[in-house]
mmCIF file of C-alpha atoms in Angstrom:
data_model
loop_
_atom_site.group_PDB
_atom_site.id
_atom_site.type_symbol
_atom_site.label_atom_id
_atom_site.label_comp_id
_atom_site.label_asym_id
_atom_site.label_seq_id
_atom_site.Cartn_x
_atom_site.Cartn_y
_atom_site.Cartn_z
ATOM 1 C CA UNK A 1438 -34.302 -53.814 33.618
ATOM 2 C CA UNK A 1439 -33.122 -50.265 33.546
ATOM 3 C CA UNK A 1440 -29.558 -50.087 32.951
ATOM 4 C CA UNK A 1441 -29.472 -53.315 30.669
ATOM 5 C CA UNK A 1442 -28.111 -53.316 27.369
ATOM 6 C CA UNK A 1443 -31.114 -53.511 24.686
ATOM 7 C CA UNK A 1444 -30.877 -57.042 23.371
ATOM 8 C CA UNK A 1445 -29.826 -57.348 19.766
ATOM 9 C CA UNK A 1446 -32.721 -59.006 17.088
ATOM 10 C CA UNK A 1447 -32.410 -62.879 17.080
ATOM 11 C CA UNK A 1448 -31.931 -63.281 13.274
ATOM 12 C CA UNK A 1449 -34.167 -66.113 11.277
ATOM 13 C CA UNK A 1450 -33.378 -69.704 11.535
ATOM 14 C CA UNK A 1451 -34.029 -72.614 9.227
ATOM 15 C CA UNK A 1452 -35.918 -75.452 11.400
ATOM 16 C CA UNK A 1453 -33.539 -78.156 11.711
ATOM 17 C CA UNK A 1454 -34.746 -81.295 12.967
ATOM 18 C CA UNK A 1455 -32.767 -81.927 16.005
ATOM 19 C CA UNK A 1456 -32.793 -82.078 19.644
ATOM 20 C CA UNK A 1457 -30.285 -79.757 19.999
ATOM 21 C CA UNK A 1458 -31.831 -76.839 17.447
ATOM 22 C CA UNK A 1459 -35.018 -77.506 19.405
ATOM 23 C CA UNK A 1460 -33.258 -76.879 22.744
ATOM 24 C CA UNK A 1461 -31.215 -73.997 21.493
ATOM 25 C CA UNK A 1462 -34.727 -72.421 20.287
ATOM 26 C CA UNK A 1463 -36.286 -73.048 23.770
ATOM 27 C CA UNK A 1464 -33.063 -71.305 25.573
ATOM 28 C CA UNK A 1465 -34.045 -68.337 23.162
ATOM 29 C CA UNK A 1466 -37.694 -68.258 23.759
ATOM 30 C CA UNK A 1467 -36.601 -68.009 27.507
ATOM 31 C CA UNK A 1468 -34.341 -65.345 27.250
ATOM 32 C CA UNK A 1469 -37.019 -63.168 25.035
ATOM 33 C CA UNK A 1470 -39.288 -63.906 27.579
ATOM 34 C CA UNK A 1471 -36.748 -63.183 30.268
ATOM 35 C CA UNK A 1472 -35.901 -59.625 28.846
ATOM 36 C CA UNK A 1473 -40.007 -58.798 28.371
ATOM 37 C CA UNK A 1474 -40.310 -59.165 32.053
ATOM 38 C CA UNK A 1475 -37.206 -56.812 32.664
ATOM 39 C CA UNK A 1476 -39.046 -54.755 30.111
ATOM 40 C CA UNK A 1477 -42.329 -54.727 32.570
ATOM 41 C CA UNK A 1478 -40.137 -54.554 35.693
ATOM 42 C CA UNK A 1479 -38.208 -50.965 34.300
ATOM 43 C CA UNK A 1480 -42.038 -49.808 33.826
ATOM 44 C CA UNK A 1481 -42.819 -50.206 37.092
ATOM 45 C CA UNK A 1482 -39.667 -48.837 38.560
ATOM 46 C CA UNK A 1483 -39.914 -45.842 36.470
ATOM 47 C CA UNK A 1484 -43.583 -45.447 37.821
ATOM 48 C CA UNK A 1485 -42.516 -46.019 41.120
ATOM 49 C CA UNK A 1486 -39.762 -43.172 40.764
ATOM 50 C CA UNK A 1487 -42.097 -40.800 39.239
ATOM 51 C CA UNK A 1488 -44.954 -41.290 41.192
ATOM 52 C CA UNK A 1489 -47.234 -41.833 38.690
ATOM 53 C CA UNK A 1490 -49.605 -44.970 36.987
ATOM 54 C CA UNK A 1491 -48.772 -43.995 33.414
ATOM 55 C CA UNK A 1492 -45.594 -42.719 32.441
ATOM 56 C CA UNK A 1493 -46.958 -40.405 30.006
ATOM 57 C CA UNK A 1494 -47.819 -38.303 32.578
ATOM 58 C CA UNK A 1495 -44.786 -38.104 34.189
ATOM 59 C CA UNK A 1496 -43.639 -34.913 34.663
ATOM 60 C CA UNK A 1497 -40.154 -35.424 36.645
ATOM 61 C CA UNK A 1498 -37.757 -37.967 37.447
ATOM 62 C CA UNK A 1499 -34.700 -38.513 39.514
ATOM 63 C CA UNK A 1500 -32.510 -41.524 39.150
ATOM 64 C CA UNK A 1501 -28.970 -42.512 38.691
ATOM 65 C CA UNK A 1502 -28.002 -44.430 35.652
ATOM 66 C CA UNK A 1503 -24.739 -45.690 34.001
ATOM 67 C CA UNK A 1504 -23.951 -45.582 30.584
ATOM 68 C CA UNK A 1505 -20.783 -47.238 30.451
ATOM 69 C CA UNK A 1506 -22.630 -50.618 30.982
ATOM 70 C CA UNK A 1507 -26.153 -49.878 29.696
ATOM 71 C CA UNK A 1508 -28.399 -47.689 27.801
ATOM 72 C CA UNK A 1509 -30.935 -45.299 28.897
ATOM 73 C CA UNK A 1510 -31.055 -43.539 24.788
ATOM 74 C CA UNK A 1511 -34.774 -45.093 25.215
ATOM 75 C CA UNK A 1512 -35.910 -43.289 28.447
ATOM 76 C CA UNK A 1513 -37.369 -40.489 26.412
ATOM 77 C CA UNK A 1514 -39.567 -42.364 24.610
ATOM 78 C CA UNK A 1515 -41.370 -43.782 27.556
ATOM 79 C CA UNK A 1516 -41.565 -40.488 29.171
ATOM 80 C CA UNK A 1517 -42.654 -37.896 26.283
ATOM 81 C CA UNK A 1518 -43.934 -35.094 28.722
ATOM 82 C CA UNK A 1519 -41.130 -35.205 31.297
ATOM 83 C CA UNK A 1520 -40.125 -31.401 32.174
ATOM 84 C CA UNK A 1521 -37.673 -32.196 34.657
ATOM 85 C CA UNK A 1522 -34.711 -34.717 34.930
ATOM 86 C CA UNK A 1523 -32.385 -35.337 37.695
ATOM 87 C CA UNK A 1524 -29.327 -37.488 36.904
ATOM 88 C CA UNK A 1525 -26.836 -36.315 39.319
ATOM 89 C CA UNK A 1526 -24.267 -38.505 40.505
ATOM 90 C CA UNK A 1527 -24.864 -40.900 37.493
ATOM 91 C CA UNK A 1528 -22.141 -42.379 35.163
ATOM 92 C CA UNK A 1529 -22.283 -40.137 31.499
ATOM 93 C CA UNK A 1530 -19.871 -39.497 29.025
ATOM 94 C CA UNK A 1531 -21.806 -36.726 26.873
ATOM 95 C CA UNK A 1532 -25.253 -35.504 26.843
ATOM 96 C CA UNK A 1533 -25.823 -37.583 23.867
ATOM 97 C CA UNK A 1534 -25.961 -40.923 25.764
ATOM 98 C CA UNK A 1535 -29.175 -40.007 26.688
ATOM 99 C CA UNK A 1536 -30.960 -39.990 23.549
ATOM 100 C CA UNK A 1537 -33.553 -37.443 21.497
ATOM 101 C CA UNK A 1538 -36.360 -38.393 23.131
ATOM 102 C CA UNK A 1539 -36.794 -35.677 25.659
ATOM 103 C CA UNK A 1540 -37.817 -33.161 23.399
ATOM 104 C CA UNK A 1541 -40.351 -31.155 26.151
ATOM 105 C CA UNK A 1542 -37.280 -31.283 29.104
ATOM 106 C CA UNK A 1543 -36.937 -27.882 30.472
ATOM 107 C CA UNK A 1544 -34.785 -28.771 33.652
ATOM 108 C CA UNK A 1545 -31.899 -31.438 33.767
ATOM 109 C CA UNK A 1546 -29.477 -31.956 36.392
ATOM 110 C CA UNK A 1547 -26.537 -33.645 35.648
ATOM 111 C CA UNK A 1548 -23.491 -32.904 37.847
ATOM 112 C CA UNK A 1549 -21.167 -35.204 39.268
ATOM 113 C CA UNK A 1550 -21.528 -37.410 36.068
ATOM 114 C CA UNK A 1551 -18.246 -37.384 34.615
ATOM 115 C CA UNK A 1552 -19.378 -35.600 31.538
ATOM 116 C CA UNK A 1553 -16.462 -34.625 29.263
ATOM 117 C CA UNK A 1554 -18.478 -33.098 26.417
ATOM 118 C CA UNK A 1555 -21.903 -31.341 26.133
ATOM 119 C CA UNK A 1556 -22.521 -33.206 22.563
ATOM 120 C CA UNK A 1557 -26.011 -34.173 21.888
ATOM 121 C CA UNK A 1558 -27.502 -31.158 23.600
ATOM 122 C CA UNK A 1559 -29.551 -30.606 20.587
ATOM 123 C CA UNK A 1560 -31.623 -33.406 21.535
ATOM 124 C CA UNK A 1561 -33.140 -31.093 24.339
ATOM 125 C CA UNK A 1562 -34.885 -28.503 21.976
ATOM 126 C CA UNK A 1563 -36.852 -27.078 25.125
ATOM 127 C CA UNK A 1564 -34.029 -26.891 27.655
ATOM 128 C CA UNK A 1565 -34.455 -23.739 30.193
ATOM 129 C CA UNK A 1566 -32.098 -24.800 32.687
ATOM 130 C CA UNK A 1567 -28.953 -26.793 32.966
ATOM 131 C CA UNK A 1568 -26.711 -27.654 35.900
ATOM 132 C CA UNK A 1569 -23.929 -29.733 34.784
ATOM 133 C CA UNK A 1570 -21.473 -28.477 37.450
ATOM 134 C CA UNK A 1571 -18.209 -30.675 38.912
ATOM 135 C CA UNK A 1572 -17.701 -32.530 35.650
ATOM 136 C CA UNK A 1573 -14.851 -32.193 33.057
ATOM 137 C CA UNK A 1574 -16.333 -30.081 30.145
ATOM 138 C CA UNK A 1575 -13.988 -27.963 28.376
ATOM 139 C CA UNK A 1576 -15.812 -27.126 25.347
ATOM 140 C CA UNK A 1577 -19.291 -25.563 25.500
ATOM 141 C CA UNK A 1578 -19.751 -25.055 21.728
ATOM 142 C CA UNK A 1579 -22.664 -28.000 21.840
ATOM 143 C CA UNK A 1580 -25.091 -25.198 23.243
ATOM 144 C CA UNK A 1581 -25.588 -22.813 21.008
ATOM 145 C CA UNK A 1582 -28.664 -24.577 19.689
ATOM 146 C CA UNK A 1583 -30.207 -24.167 23.056
ATOM 147 C CA UNK A 1584 -32.454 -21.415 22.099
ATOM 148 C CA UNK A 1585 -34.218 -21.399 24.793
ATOM 149 C CA UNK A 1586 -31.621 -21.654 27.462
ATOM 150 C CA UNK A 1587 -31.960 -19.387 30.495
ATOM 151 C CA UNK A 1588 -29.429 -20.574 33.177
ATOM 152 C CA UNK A 1589 -26.346 -23.005 32.847
ATOM 153 C CA UNK A 1590 -24.405 -23.769 35.680
ATOM 154 C CA UNK A 1591 -21.052 -25.094 34.701
ATOM 155 C CA UNK A 1592 -18.965 -24.881 38.008
ATOM 156 C CA UNK A 1593 -16.171 -26.866 38.828
ATOM 157 C CA UNK A 1594 -15.415 -28.011 35.071
ATOM 158 C CA UNK A 1595 -12.539 -27.153 32.885
ATOM 159 C CA UNK A 1596 -13.196 -24.106 30.844
ATOM 160 C CA UNK A 1597 -9.913 -22.272 29.662
ATOM 161 C CA UNK A 1598 -10.994 -20.933 26.605
ATOM 162 C CA UNK A 1599 -12.751 -17.311 26.467
ATOM 163 C CA UNK A 1600 -13.815 -18.322 22.955
ATOM 164 C CA UNK A 1601 -15.772 -21.258 23.640
ATOM 165 C CA UNK A 1602 -17.734 -19.165 26.213
ATOM 166 C CA UNK A 1603 -18.299 -16.703 23.313
ATOM 167 C CA UNK A 1604 -19.873 -19.458 21.320
ATOM 168 C CA UNK A 1605 -22.972 -18.932 23.457
ATOM 169 C CA UNK A 1606 -23.546 -15.460 22.475
ATOM 170 C CA UNK A 1607 -26.318 -16.410 20.205
ATOM 171 C CA UNK A 1608 -28.290 -18.074 23.609
ATOM 172 C CA UNK A 1609 -30.085 -14.235 23.600
ATOM 173 C CA UNK A 1610 -32.275 -15.426 26.502
ATOM 174 C CA UNK A 1611 -29.265 -16.784 28.745
ATOM 175 C CA UNK A 1612 -29.606 -14.839 32.134
ATOM 176 C CA UNK A 1613 -27.365 -16.440 34.805
ATOM 177 C CA UNK A 1614 -24.053 -18.720 34.291
ATOM 178 C CA UNK A 1615 -22.030 -19.977 36.542
ATOM 179 C CA UNK A 1616 -18.020 -20.697 35.801
ATOM 180 C CA UNK A 1617 -16.715 -20.515 39.185
ATOM 181 C CA UNK A 1618 -14.049 -23.397 39.811
ATOM 182 C CA UNK A 1619 -13.270 -23.371 35.995
ATOM 183 C CA UNK A 1620 -9.685 -21.775 34.915
ATOM 184 C CA UNK A 1621 -11.044 -19.250 33.003
ATOM 185 C CA UNK A 1622 -12.306 -17.686 36.414
ATOM 186 C CA UNK A 1623 -8.793 -17.231 37.540
ATOM 187 C CA UNK A 1624 -8.069 -14.346 35.076
ATOM 188 C CA UNK A 1625 -8.084 -10.734 36.341
ATOM 189 C CA UNK A 1626 -10.525 -9.514 33.184
ATOM 190 C CA UNK A 1627 -12.690 -12.872 33.957
ATOM 191 C CA UNK A 1628 -16.094 -10.670 34.682
ATOM 192 C CA UNK A 1629 -15.601 -8.278 32.189
ATOM 193 C CA UNK A 1630 -14.634 -11.050 29.129
ATOM 194 C CA UNK A 1631 -18.125 -13.151 30.103
ATOM 195 C CA UNK A 1632 -20.067 -10.161 30.444
ATOM 196 C CA UNK A 1633 -18.863 -8.439 26.844
ATOM 197 C CA UNK A 1634 -19.201 -11.906 25.136
ATOM 198 C CA UNK A 1635 -22.801 -12.370 26.928
ATOM 199 C CA UNK A 1636 -24.368 -9.208 27.032
ATOM 200 C CA UNK A 1637 -27.961 -11.093 28.043
ATOM 201 C CA UNK A 1638 -26.301 -11.946 31.634
ATOM 202 C CA UNK A 1639 -28.001 -10.405 34.415
ATOM 203 C CA UNK A 1640 -26.424 -12.713 37.030
ATOM 204 C CA UNK A 1641 -22.454 -14.359 36.755
ATOM 205 C CA UNK A 1642 -21.261 -16.701 39.367
ATOM 206 C CA UNK A 1643 -24.475 -15.884 41.511
ATOM 207 C CA UNK A 1644 -23.712 -11.980 41.361
ATOM 208 C CA UNK A 1645 -25.574 -9.560 39.924
ATOM 209 C CA UNK A 1646 -23.875 -8.023 36.813
ATOM 210 C CA UNK A 1647 -23.137 -4.496 37.263
ATOM 211 C CA UNK A 1648 -21.984 -1.586 35.288
ATOM 212 C CA UNK A 1649 -18.737 -2.082 36.370
ATOM 213 C CA UNK A 1650 -18.348 -5.481 34.517
ATOM 214 C CA UNK A 1651 -18.689 -3.997 31.368
ATOM 215 C CA UNK A 1652 -16.058 -1.451 31.702
ATOM 216 C CA UNK A 1653 -12.579 -2.566 30.408
ATOM 217 C CA UNK A 1654 -8.695 -1.463 32.051
ATOM 218 C CA UNK A 1655 -8.933 1.586 30.178
ATOM 219 C CA UNK A 1656 -12.431 2.600 31.567
ATOM 220 C CA UNK A 1657 -14.564 2.215 28.671
ATOM 221 C CA UNK A 1658 -17.683 0.640 28.807
ATOM 222 C CA UNK A 1659 -18.904 -1.816 26.372
ATOM 223 C CA UNK A 1660 -21.914 -1.000 24.820
ATOM 224 C CA UNK A 1661 -23.585 -4.255 24.550
ATOM 225 C CA UNK A 1662 -27.042 -4.735 23.324
ATOM 226 C CA UNK A 1663 -28.245 -6.819 25.714
ATOM 227 C CA UNK A 1664 -27.140 -4.714 28.550
ATOM 228 C CA UNK A 1665 -29.333 -2.064 29.829
ATOM 229 C CA UNK A 1666 -26.478 -0.568 32.026
ATOM 230 C CA UNK A 1667 -24.194 -0.434 28.526
ATOM 231 C CA UNK A 1668 -27.188 0.933 26.715
ATOM 232 C CA UNK A 1669 -27.583 3.646 29.178
ATOM 233 C CA UNK A 1670 -23.998 4.550 28.983
ATOM 234 C CA UNK A 1671 -23.835 4.171 25.375
ATOM 235 C CA UNK A 1672 -26.744 6.428 25.149
ATOM 236 C CA UNK A 1673 -25.267 8.971 26.836
ATOM 237 C CA UNK A 1674 -22.283 8.569 25.206
ATOM 238 C CA UNK A 1675 -24.160 9.203 21.729
ATOM 239 C CA UNK A 1676 -25.510 12.215 22.676
ATOM 240 C CA UNK A 1677 -22.376 13.349 24.019
ATOM 241 C CA UNK A 1678 -20.347 12.696 20.782
ATOM 242 C CA UNK A 1679 -23.203 14.850 18.186
ATOM 243 C CA UNK A 1680 -22.069 17.621 20.344
ATOM 244 C CA UNK A 1681 -18.594 17.003 19.731
ATOM 245 C CA UNK A 1682 -17.408 16.191 23.082
ATOM 246 C CA UNK A 1683 -17.681 12.804 24.855
ATOM 247 C CA UNK A 1684 -19.106 12.529 28.452
ATOM 248 C CA UNK A 1685 -16.196 13.010 30.414
ATOM 249 C CA UNK A 1686 -15.474 16.335 28.452
ATOM 250 C CA UNK A 1687 -19.735 17.470 29.088
ATOM 251 C CA UNK A 1688 -19.646 17.053 32.698
ATOM 252 C CA UNK A 1689 -15.813 19.244 33.026
ATOM 253 C CA UNK A 1690 -17.580 21.907 30.871
ATOM 254 C CA UNK A 1691 -20.781 22.139 32.692
ATOM 255 C CA UNK A 1692 -18.222 22.620 36.152
ATOM 256 C CA UNK A 1693 -16.397 25.371 34.219
ATOM 257 C CA UNK A 1694 -19.450 27.102 33.521
ATOM 258 C CA UNK A 1695 -20.579 27.181 37.022
ATOM 259 C CA UNK A 1696 -17.455 28.182 38.083
ATOM 260 C CA UNK A 1697 -17.265 31.309 35.641
ATOM 261 C CA UNK A 1698 -20.534 32.342 36.895
ATOM 262 C CA UNK A 1699 -19.317 32.351 40.459
ATOM 263 C CA UNK A 1700 -16.591 34.490 39.497
ATOM 264 C CA UNK A 1701 -18.874 37.045 38.046
ATOM 265 C CA UNK A 1702 -20.654 37.444 41.136
ATOM 266 C CA UNK A 1703 -17.490 37.937 43.311
ATOM 267 C CA UNK A 1704 -16.272 41.031 40.865
ATOM 268 C CA UNK A 1705 -19.820 42.486 41.068
ATOM 269 C CA UNK A 1706 -19.637 42.474 44.924
ATOM 270 C CA UNK A 1707 -16.275 43.779 44.820
ATOM 271 C CA UNK A 1708 -17.718 46.598 42.174
ATOM 272 C CA UNK A 1709 -20.068 47.367 45.077
#
């Protein structure tokens, strides 16, 4: 049955010509038959939840599990083509509890599951969206192998270190990140730190990333390769530097030329 520990194999035994041995073997046989029945019940339960007659055809599933008392690492092999899995309000310690069988999974919901770690994320090579809000996650390093990840929701977790956010830099497909409710979001330079370390972002905490998010306290823009705004700013700055001036100086120089022409026109009018 779902949420039941996998049975341990019964070691081979030499037959003993005794009634006690015969009774024990009968009990073991009954136990195996019970487990086999529960396995069939689990398949039937999963089919009902997924709304399919064949588990290989299931594309989405919503279920609540408790890995502190049972194992679910085998479910991936039963659901080889699952694209979406919702485990919200389950009991999980880390993503490793889910095994490595969900190779086609695109979207995973694990909000309010008591997660303390994202270890095991490598078991989801096709993952594009991860919703893990309101857990106890502090370290994001385990996600650096999720090359396809586009959306990451970690609202209400325990992230404090900007360095662990920077570990997501290899994820060049990451477009939307939510860290609201984490200690790190209380920093005055929070948006600048995150947008600088993750230039591919277009949305942070459900707010579109702007040019201002790439500008530090000194007014200097970050030239992040993944930021269109930063790239445009950098292009303008490079053009100005080739002429020996920065964009601010170029602006003042243009204004100065305009003022000089106005003064010349005024002198000519006075002369006439």
